[in-house]
Short mmCIF file of C-alpha atoms in Angstrom, two decimals:
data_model
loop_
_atom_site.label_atom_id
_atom_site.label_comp_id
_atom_site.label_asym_id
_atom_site.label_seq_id
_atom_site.Cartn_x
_atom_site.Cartn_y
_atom_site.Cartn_z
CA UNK A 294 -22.10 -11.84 28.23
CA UNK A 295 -23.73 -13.27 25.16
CA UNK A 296 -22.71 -11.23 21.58
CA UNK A 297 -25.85 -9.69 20.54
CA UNK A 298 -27.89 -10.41 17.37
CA UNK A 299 -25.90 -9.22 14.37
CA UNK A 300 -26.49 -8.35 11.22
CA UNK A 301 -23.42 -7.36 9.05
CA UNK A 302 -25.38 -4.95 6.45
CA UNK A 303 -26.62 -2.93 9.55
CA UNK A 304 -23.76 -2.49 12.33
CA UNK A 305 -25.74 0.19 13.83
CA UNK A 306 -29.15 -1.48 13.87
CA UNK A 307 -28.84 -1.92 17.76
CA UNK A 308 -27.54 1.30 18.13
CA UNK A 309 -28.72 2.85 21.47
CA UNK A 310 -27.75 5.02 24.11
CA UNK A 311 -24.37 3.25 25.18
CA UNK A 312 -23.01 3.06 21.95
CA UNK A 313 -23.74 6.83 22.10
CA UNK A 314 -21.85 7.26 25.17
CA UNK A 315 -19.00 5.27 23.47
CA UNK A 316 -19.01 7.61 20.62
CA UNK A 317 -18.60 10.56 22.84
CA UNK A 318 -15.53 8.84 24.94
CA UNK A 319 -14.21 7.58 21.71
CA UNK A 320 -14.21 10.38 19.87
CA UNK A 321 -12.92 12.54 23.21
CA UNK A 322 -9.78 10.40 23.12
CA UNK A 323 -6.68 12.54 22.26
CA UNK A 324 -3.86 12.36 19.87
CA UNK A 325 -0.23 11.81 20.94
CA UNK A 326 2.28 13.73 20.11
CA UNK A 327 6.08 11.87 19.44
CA UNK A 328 8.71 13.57 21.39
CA UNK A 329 10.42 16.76 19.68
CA UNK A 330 13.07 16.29 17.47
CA UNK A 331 10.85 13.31 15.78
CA UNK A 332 10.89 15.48 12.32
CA UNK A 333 14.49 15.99 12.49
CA UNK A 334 15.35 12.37 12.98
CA UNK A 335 12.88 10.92 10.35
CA UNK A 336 14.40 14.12 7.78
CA UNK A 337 17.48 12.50 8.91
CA UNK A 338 17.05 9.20 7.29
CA UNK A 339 15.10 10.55 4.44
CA UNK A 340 17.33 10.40 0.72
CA UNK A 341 15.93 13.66 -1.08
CA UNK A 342 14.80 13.19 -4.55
CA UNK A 343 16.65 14.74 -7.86
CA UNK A 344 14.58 17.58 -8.63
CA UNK A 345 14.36 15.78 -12.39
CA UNK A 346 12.06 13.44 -10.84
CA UNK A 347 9.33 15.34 -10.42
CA UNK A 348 9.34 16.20 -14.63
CA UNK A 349 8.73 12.26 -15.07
CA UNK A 350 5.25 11.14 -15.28
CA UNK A 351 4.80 8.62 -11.94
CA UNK A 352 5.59 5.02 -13.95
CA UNK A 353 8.80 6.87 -15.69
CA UNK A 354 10.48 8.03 -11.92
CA UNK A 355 11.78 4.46 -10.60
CA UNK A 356 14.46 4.98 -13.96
CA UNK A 357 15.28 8.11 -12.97
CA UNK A 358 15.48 7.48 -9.26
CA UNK A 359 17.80 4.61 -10.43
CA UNK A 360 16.06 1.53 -9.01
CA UNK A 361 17.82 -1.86 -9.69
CA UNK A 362 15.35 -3.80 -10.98
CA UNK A 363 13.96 -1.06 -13.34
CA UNK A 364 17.24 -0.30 -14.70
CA UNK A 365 17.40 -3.84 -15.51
CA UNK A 366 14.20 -4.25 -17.42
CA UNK A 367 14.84 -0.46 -19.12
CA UNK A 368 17.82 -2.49 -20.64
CA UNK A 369 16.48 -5.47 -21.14
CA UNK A 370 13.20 -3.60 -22.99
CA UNK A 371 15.93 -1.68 -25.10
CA UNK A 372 17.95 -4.99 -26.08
CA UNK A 373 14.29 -6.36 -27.58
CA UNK A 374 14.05 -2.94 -29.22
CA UNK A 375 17.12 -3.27 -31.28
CA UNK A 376 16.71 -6.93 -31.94
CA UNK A 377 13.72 -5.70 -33.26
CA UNK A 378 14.24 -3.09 -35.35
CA UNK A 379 17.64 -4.81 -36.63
CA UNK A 380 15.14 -7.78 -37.69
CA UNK A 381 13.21 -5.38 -39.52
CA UNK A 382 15.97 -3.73 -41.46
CA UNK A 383 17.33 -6.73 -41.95
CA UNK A 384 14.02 -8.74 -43.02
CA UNK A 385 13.99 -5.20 -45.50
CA UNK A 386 17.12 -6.09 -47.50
CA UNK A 387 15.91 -9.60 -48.08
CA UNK A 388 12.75 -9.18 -49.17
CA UNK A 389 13.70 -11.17 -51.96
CA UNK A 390 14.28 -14.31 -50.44
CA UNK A 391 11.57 -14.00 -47.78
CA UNK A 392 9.48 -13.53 -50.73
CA UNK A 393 10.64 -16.36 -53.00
CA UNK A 394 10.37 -19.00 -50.10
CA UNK A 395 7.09 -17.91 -48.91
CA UNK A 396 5.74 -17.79 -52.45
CA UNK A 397 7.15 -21.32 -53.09
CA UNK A 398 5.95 -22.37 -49.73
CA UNK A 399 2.16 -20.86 -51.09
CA UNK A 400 2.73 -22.91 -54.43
CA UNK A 401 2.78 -25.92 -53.28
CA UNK A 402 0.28 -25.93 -50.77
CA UNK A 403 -1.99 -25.09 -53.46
CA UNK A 404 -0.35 -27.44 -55.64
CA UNK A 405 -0.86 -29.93 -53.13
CA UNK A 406 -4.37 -29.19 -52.55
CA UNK A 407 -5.38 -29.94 -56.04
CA UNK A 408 -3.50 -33.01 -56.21
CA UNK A 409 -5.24 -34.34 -53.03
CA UNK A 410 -8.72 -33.18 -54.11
CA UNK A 411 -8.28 -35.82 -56.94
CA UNK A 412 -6.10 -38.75 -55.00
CA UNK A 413 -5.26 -38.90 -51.66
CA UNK A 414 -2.94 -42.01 -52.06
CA UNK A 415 1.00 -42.81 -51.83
CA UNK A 416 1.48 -39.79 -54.57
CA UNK A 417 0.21 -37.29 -52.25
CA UNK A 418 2.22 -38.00 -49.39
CA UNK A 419 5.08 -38.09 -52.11
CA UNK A 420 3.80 -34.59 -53.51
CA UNK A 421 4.10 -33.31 -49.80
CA UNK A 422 7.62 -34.63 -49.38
CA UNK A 423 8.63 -32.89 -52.76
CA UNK A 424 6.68 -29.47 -51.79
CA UNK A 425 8.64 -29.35 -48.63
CA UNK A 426 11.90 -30.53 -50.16
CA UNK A 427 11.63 -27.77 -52.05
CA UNK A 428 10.76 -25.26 -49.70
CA UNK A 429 14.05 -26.30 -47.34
CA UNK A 430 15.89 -26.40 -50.32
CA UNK A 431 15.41 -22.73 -50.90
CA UNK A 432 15.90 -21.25 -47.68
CA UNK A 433 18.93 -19.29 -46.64
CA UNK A 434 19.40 -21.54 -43.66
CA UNK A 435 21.95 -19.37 -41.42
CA UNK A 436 19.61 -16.04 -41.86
CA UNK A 437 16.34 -18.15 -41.12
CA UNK A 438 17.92 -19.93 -38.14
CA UNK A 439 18.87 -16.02 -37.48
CA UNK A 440 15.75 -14.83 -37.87
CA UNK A 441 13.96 -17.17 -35.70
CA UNK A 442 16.31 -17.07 -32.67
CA UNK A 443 15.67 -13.22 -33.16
CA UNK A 444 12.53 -13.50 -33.10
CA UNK A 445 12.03 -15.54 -30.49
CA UNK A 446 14.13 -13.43 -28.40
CA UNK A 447 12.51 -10.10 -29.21
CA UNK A 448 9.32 -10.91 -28.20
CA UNK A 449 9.82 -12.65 -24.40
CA UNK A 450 12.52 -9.87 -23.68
CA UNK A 451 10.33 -7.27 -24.53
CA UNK A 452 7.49 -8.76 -22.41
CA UNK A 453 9.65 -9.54 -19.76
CA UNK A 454 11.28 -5.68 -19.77
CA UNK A 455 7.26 -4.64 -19.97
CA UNK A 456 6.58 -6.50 -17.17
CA UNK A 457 9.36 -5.67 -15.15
CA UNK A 458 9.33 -1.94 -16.00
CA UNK A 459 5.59 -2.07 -14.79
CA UNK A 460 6.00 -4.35 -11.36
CA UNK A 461 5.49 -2.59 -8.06
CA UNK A 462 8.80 -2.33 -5.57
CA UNK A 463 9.34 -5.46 -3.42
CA UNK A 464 7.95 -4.03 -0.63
CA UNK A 465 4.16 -5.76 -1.54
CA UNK A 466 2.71 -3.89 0.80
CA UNK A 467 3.95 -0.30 0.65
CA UNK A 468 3.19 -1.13 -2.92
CA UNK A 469 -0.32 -1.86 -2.47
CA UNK A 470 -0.67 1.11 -0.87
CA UNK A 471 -0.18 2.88 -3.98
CA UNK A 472 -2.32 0.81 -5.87
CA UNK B 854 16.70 24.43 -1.46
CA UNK B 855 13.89 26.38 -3.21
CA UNK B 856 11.89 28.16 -0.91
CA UNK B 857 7.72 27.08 -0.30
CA UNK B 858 6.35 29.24 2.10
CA UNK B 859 2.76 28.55 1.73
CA UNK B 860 2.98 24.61 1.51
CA UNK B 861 -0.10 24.52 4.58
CA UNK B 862 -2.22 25.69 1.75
CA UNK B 863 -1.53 22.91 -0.68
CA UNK B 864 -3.44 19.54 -0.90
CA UNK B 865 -1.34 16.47 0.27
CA UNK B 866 -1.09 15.47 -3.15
CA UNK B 867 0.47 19.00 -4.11
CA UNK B 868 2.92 18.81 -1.04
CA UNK B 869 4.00 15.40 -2.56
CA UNK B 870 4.30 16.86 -5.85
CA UNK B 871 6.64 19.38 -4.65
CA UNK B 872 8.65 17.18 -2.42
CA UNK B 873 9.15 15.19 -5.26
CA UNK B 874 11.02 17.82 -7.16
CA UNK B 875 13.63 17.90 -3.85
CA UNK B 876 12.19 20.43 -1.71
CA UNK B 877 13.06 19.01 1.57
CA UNK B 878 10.02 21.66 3.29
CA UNK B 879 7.69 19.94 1.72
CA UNK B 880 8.45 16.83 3.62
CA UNK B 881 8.52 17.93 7.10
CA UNK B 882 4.94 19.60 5.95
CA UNK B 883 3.56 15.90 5.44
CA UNK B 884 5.56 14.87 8.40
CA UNK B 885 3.79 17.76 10.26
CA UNK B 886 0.50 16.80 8.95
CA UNK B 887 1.17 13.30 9.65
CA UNK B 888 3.07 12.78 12.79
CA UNK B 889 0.66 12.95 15.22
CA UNK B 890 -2.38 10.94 13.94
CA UNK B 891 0.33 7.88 12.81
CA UNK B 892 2.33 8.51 15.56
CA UNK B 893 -1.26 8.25 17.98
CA UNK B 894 -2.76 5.11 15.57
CA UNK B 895 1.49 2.98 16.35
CA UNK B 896 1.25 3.99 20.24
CA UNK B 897 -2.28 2.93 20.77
CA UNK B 898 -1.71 -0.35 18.64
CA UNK B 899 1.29 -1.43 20.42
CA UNK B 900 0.84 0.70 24.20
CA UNK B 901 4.72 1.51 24.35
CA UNK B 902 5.96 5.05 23.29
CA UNK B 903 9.71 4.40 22.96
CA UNK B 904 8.48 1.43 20.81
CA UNK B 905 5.71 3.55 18.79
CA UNK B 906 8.31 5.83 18.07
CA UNK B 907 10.68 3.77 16.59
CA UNK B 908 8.16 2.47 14.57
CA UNK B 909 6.89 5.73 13.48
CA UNK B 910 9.93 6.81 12.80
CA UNK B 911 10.68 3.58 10.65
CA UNK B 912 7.04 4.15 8.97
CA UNK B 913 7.51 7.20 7.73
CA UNK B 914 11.31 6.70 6.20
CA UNK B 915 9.58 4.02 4.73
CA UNK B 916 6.70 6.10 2.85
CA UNK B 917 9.21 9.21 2.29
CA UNK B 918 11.28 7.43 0.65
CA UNK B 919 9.00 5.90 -1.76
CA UNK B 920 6.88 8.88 -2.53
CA UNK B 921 7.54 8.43 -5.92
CA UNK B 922 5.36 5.29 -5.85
CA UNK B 923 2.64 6.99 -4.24
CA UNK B 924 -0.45 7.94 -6.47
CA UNK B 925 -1.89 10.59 -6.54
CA UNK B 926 -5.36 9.54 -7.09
CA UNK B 927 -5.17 8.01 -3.71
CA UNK B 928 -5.72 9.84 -0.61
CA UNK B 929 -2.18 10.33 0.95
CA UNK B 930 -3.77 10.04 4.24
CA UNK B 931 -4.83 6.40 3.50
CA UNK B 932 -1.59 5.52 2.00
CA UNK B 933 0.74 6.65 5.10
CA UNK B 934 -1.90 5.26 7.59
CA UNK B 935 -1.57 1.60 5.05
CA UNK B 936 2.27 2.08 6.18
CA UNK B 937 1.75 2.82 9.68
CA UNK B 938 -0.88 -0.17 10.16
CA UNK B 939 1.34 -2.74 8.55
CA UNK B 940 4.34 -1.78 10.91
CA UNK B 941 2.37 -2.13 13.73
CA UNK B 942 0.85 -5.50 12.67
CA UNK B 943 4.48 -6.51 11.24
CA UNK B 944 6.07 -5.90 14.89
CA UNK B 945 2.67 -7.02 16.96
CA UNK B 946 3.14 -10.13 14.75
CA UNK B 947 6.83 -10.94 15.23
CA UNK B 948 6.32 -9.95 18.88
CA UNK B 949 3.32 -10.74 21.66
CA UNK B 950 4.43 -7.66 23.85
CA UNK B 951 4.27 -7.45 27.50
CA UNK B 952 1.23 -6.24 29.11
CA UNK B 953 2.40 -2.32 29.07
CA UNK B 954 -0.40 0.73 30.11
CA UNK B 955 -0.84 3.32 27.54
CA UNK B 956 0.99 5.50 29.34
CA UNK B 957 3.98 3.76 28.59
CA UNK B 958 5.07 1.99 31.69
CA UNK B 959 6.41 -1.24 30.68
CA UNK B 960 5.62 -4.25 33.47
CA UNK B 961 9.06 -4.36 35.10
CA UNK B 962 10.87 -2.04 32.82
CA UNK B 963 11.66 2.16 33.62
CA UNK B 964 9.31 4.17 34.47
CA UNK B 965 7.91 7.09 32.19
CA UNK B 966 6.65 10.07 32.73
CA UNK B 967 2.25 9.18 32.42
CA UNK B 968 0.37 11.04 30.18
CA UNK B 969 -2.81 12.10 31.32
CA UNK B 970 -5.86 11.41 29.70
CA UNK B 971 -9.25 13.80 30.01
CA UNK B 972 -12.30 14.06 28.64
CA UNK B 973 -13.30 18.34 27.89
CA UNK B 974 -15.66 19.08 30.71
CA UNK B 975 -16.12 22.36 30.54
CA UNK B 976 -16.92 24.20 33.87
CA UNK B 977 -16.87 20.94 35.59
CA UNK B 978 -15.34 19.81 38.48
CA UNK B 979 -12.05 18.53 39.59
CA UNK B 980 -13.93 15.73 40.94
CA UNK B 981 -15.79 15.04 37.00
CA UNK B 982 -12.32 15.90 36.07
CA UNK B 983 -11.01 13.02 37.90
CA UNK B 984 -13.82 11.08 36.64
CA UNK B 985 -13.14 11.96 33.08
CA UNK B 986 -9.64 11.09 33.22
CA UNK B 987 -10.17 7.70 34.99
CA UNK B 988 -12.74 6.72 32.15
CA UNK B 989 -10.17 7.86 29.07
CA UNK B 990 -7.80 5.53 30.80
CA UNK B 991 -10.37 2.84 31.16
CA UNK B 992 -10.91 3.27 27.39
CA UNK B 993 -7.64 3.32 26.57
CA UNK B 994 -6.87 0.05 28.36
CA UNK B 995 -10.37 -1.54 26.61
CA UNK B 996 -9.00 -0.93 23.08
CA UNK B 997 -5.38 -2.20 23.91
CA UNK B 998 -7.65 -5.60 24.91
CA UNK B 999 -8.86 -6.00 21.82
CA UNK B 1000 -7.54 -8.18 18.99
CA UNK B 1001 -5.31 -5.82 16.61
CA UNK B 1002 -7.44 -5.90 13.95
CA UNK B 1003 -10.32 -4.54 15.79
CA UNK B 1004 -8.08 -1.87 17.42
CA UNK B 1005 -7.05 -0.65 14.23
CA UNK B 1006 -10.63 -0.55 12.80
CA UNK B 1007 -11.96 1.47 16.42
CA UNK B 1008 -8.86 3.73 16.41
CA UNK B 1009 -9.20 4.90 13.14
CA UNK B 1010 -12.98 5.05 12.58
CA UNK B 1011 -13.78 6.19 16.30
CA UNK B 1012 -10.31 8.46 17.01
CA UNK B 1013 -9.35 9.24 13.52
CA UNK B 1014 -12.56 9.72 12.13
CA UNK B 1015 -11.85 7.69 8.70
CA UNK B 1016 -14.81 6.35 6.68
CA UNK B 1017 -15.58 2.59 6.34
CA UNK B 1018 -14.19 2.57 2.70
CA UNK B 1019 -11.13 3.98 3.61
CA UNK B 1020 -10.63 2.07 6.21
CA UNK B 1021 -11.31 -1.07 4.41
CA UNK B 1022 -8.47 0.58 2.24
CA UNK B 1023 -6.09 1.18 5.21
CA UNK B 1024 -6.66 -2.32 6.00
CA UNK B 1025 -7.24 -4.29 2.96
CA UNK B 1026 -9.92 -5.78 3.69
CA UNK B 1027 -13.72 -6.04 2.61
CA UNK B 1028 -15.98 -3.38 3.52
CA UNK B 1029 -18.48 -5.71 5.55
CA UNK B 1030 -15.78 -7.16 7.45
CA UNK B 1031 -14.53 -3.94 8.32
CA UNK B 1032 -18.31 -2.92 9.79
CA UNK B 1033 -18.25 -6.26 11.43
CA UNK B 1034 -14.98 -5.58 13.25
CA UNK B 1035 -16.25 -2.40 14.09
CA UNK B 1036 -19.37 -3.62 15.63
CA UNK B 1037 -17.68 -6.39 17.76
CA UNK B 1038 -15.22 -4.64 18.75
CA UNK B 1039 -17.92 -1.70 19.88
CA UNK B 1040 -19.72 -4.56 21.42
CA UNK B 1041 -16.23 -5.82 23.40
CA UNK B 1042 -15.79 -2.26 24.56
CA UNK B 1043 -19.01 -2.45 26.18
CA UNK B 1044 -18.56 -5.26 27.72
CA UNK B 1045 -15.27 -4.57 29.05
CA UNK B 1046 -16.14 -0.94 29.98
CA UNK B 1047 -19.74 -2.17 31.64
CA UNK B 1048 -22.58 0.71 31.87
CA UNK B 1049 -21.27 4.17 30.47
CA UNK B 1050 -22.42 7.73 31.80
CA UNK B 1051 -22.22 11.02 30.67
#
């Protein structure tokens, strides 16, 4: 039998008295019931929560229910937390220098800027050389190598732990459910 | 265990809320709630009951024990049915199975006690009883000879009585092709099932 005309907007356009009759039947159809003790074995297999779990707002429970992969990116999020903040206190105590190298740094770029706006010739790539040499020369090299690495640390780890702290269980689907 | 008598007056979302904080009554409330309309949605979509129970069973250990990932401005109803589906699909998918009836007869295999199948007649007949019971079964074979994605969309729009959106939900899939499954698989019913009568 040849599919009849359809268009997907309006299922029921060629609604008539059959499909009425199918409604009835359809909706006549009963529901089974599983055999007793289906309760008991689901139950069974079922780990009851801590009752703390219920306290935590629904993104805070996976820690607290003690999942892996969340317990990995709570520590990981809390390593980038103290890199951080030990940055900051220690970025605090040497103001000084941060100061000083930037402000030399600033210096000569303006100093630099002048020079060019009057020659741009061999001097000027010789002022550039002498701006930077002093700017390396200044630097606390073991704290700014520190720094950086810190840095550069802090900031992946802490989107990583984000990102991990916020990512559905494995299970895409059950997962999705939830969405 | 702290004690919830009145949990059949609470909103799915408040039974899951108070499961949540350990209270193992709260559970079997959504598994009574639950159990027979996932348990009905599995046997129709794979037409064996040991089977369908087994994967009920699996469906629901699988939702219980991740209620903590279920939200709460979701319907729970659409969320355990999601589960349910995708077991289904998962097994019809790893598995063609075997021509079975409804009633659970497998082709070769034990048999199992049928469960009849009648439509409410009310003051009729044992002869429209008959009838009625012979067309349920007719129906019920119809639907297990449609493609699994249509069966899913009939059962639970037709049987369950779920909206298109949520069943688009259920399903993940777009609303329109949801109403397009629908209306094939109406229009394969039809064919199958030839002219209907009261």
């Amino acid at each position: 039998m040849e599919r009849p005309p359809f268009n997907p907007e309006q299922p029921e356009d060629r609604f008539d008295e059959q499909d009425r009759l199918l409604d009835l039947h359809l909706a006549a159809l009963p529901r089974f019931d599983p055999s007793p003790g289906f309760a008991d074995r689901v139950m069974a297999r079922v780990r009851l929560p801590r009752p703390l779990v219920a306290a935590e707002p629904w993104y805070a429970r996976p820690l607290v229910l003690g999942i892996r992969v969340q317990r990995l990116a709570a520590a990981l999020a809390a390593m980038a937390a103290s890199a951080s903040t030990i940055l900051t206190a220690w970025l605090a105590a040497n103001s000084d220098l941060v100061v000083r190298a930037t402000g030399r740094y600033a210096i000569g770029l303006v100093s630099l800027a002048q020079q060019e706006l009057g020659r741009w010739s061999g001097q000027g790539a010789q002022a550039v050389l002498r701006v930077g040499a002093e700017f390396f020369g200044a630097a606390n090299w073991p704290a700014l190598a520190a720094l950086a690495l810190g840095a550069l640390a802090a900031v992946p780890l802490s989107l990583l732990g984000l990102y991990l702290a916020s990512r559905p269980p494995a299970d895409r689907r059950l997962s999705h459910a939830t969405r | 265990m702290t004690s919830h008598p009145d949990l059949s007056a609470l909103t799915d979302q408040q039974v899951v809320a108070v499961a949540l904080q350990g209270v193992e009554s709260a559970y079997r409330e959504l598994l009574r709630r639950y159990q027979r309309p996932v348990f009905s949605l599995i046997y129709r979509m794979v037409r064996d009951r040991e089977l369908a129970e087994d994967l009920a069973q699996e469906s629901f250990v699988k939702a219980l024990n991740a209620l903590d990932t279920y939200r709460p401005e979701f319907k729970f109803s659409s969320w355990i049915f999601k589960i349910a589906n995708n077991t289904a699909i998962d097994y019809l998918r790893k598995k063609k199975p075997a021509t079975l009836s409804l009633e659970g007869r497998r082709e070769g295999g034990g048999p199992e006690e049928p469960r009849p199948i009648a439509l409410p007649h009310p003051g009729g007949s044992p002869l429209d009883e008959l009838e009625a019971r012979e067309l349920g079964s007719a129906i019920e074979q119809a639907i297990g000879q449609l493609r699994p994605e249509y069966r899913a969309c009939i059962i639970l729009r037709h049987i369950e009585g779920r909206s298109y959106e949520e069943i688009a939900e259920i399903l993940e899939l777009p609303l329109g092709t949801v109403k397009t499954y629908i209306h094939r698989a109406r229009a394969q019913l039809k064919q199958i099932l030839g002219p209907l009568r009261e």
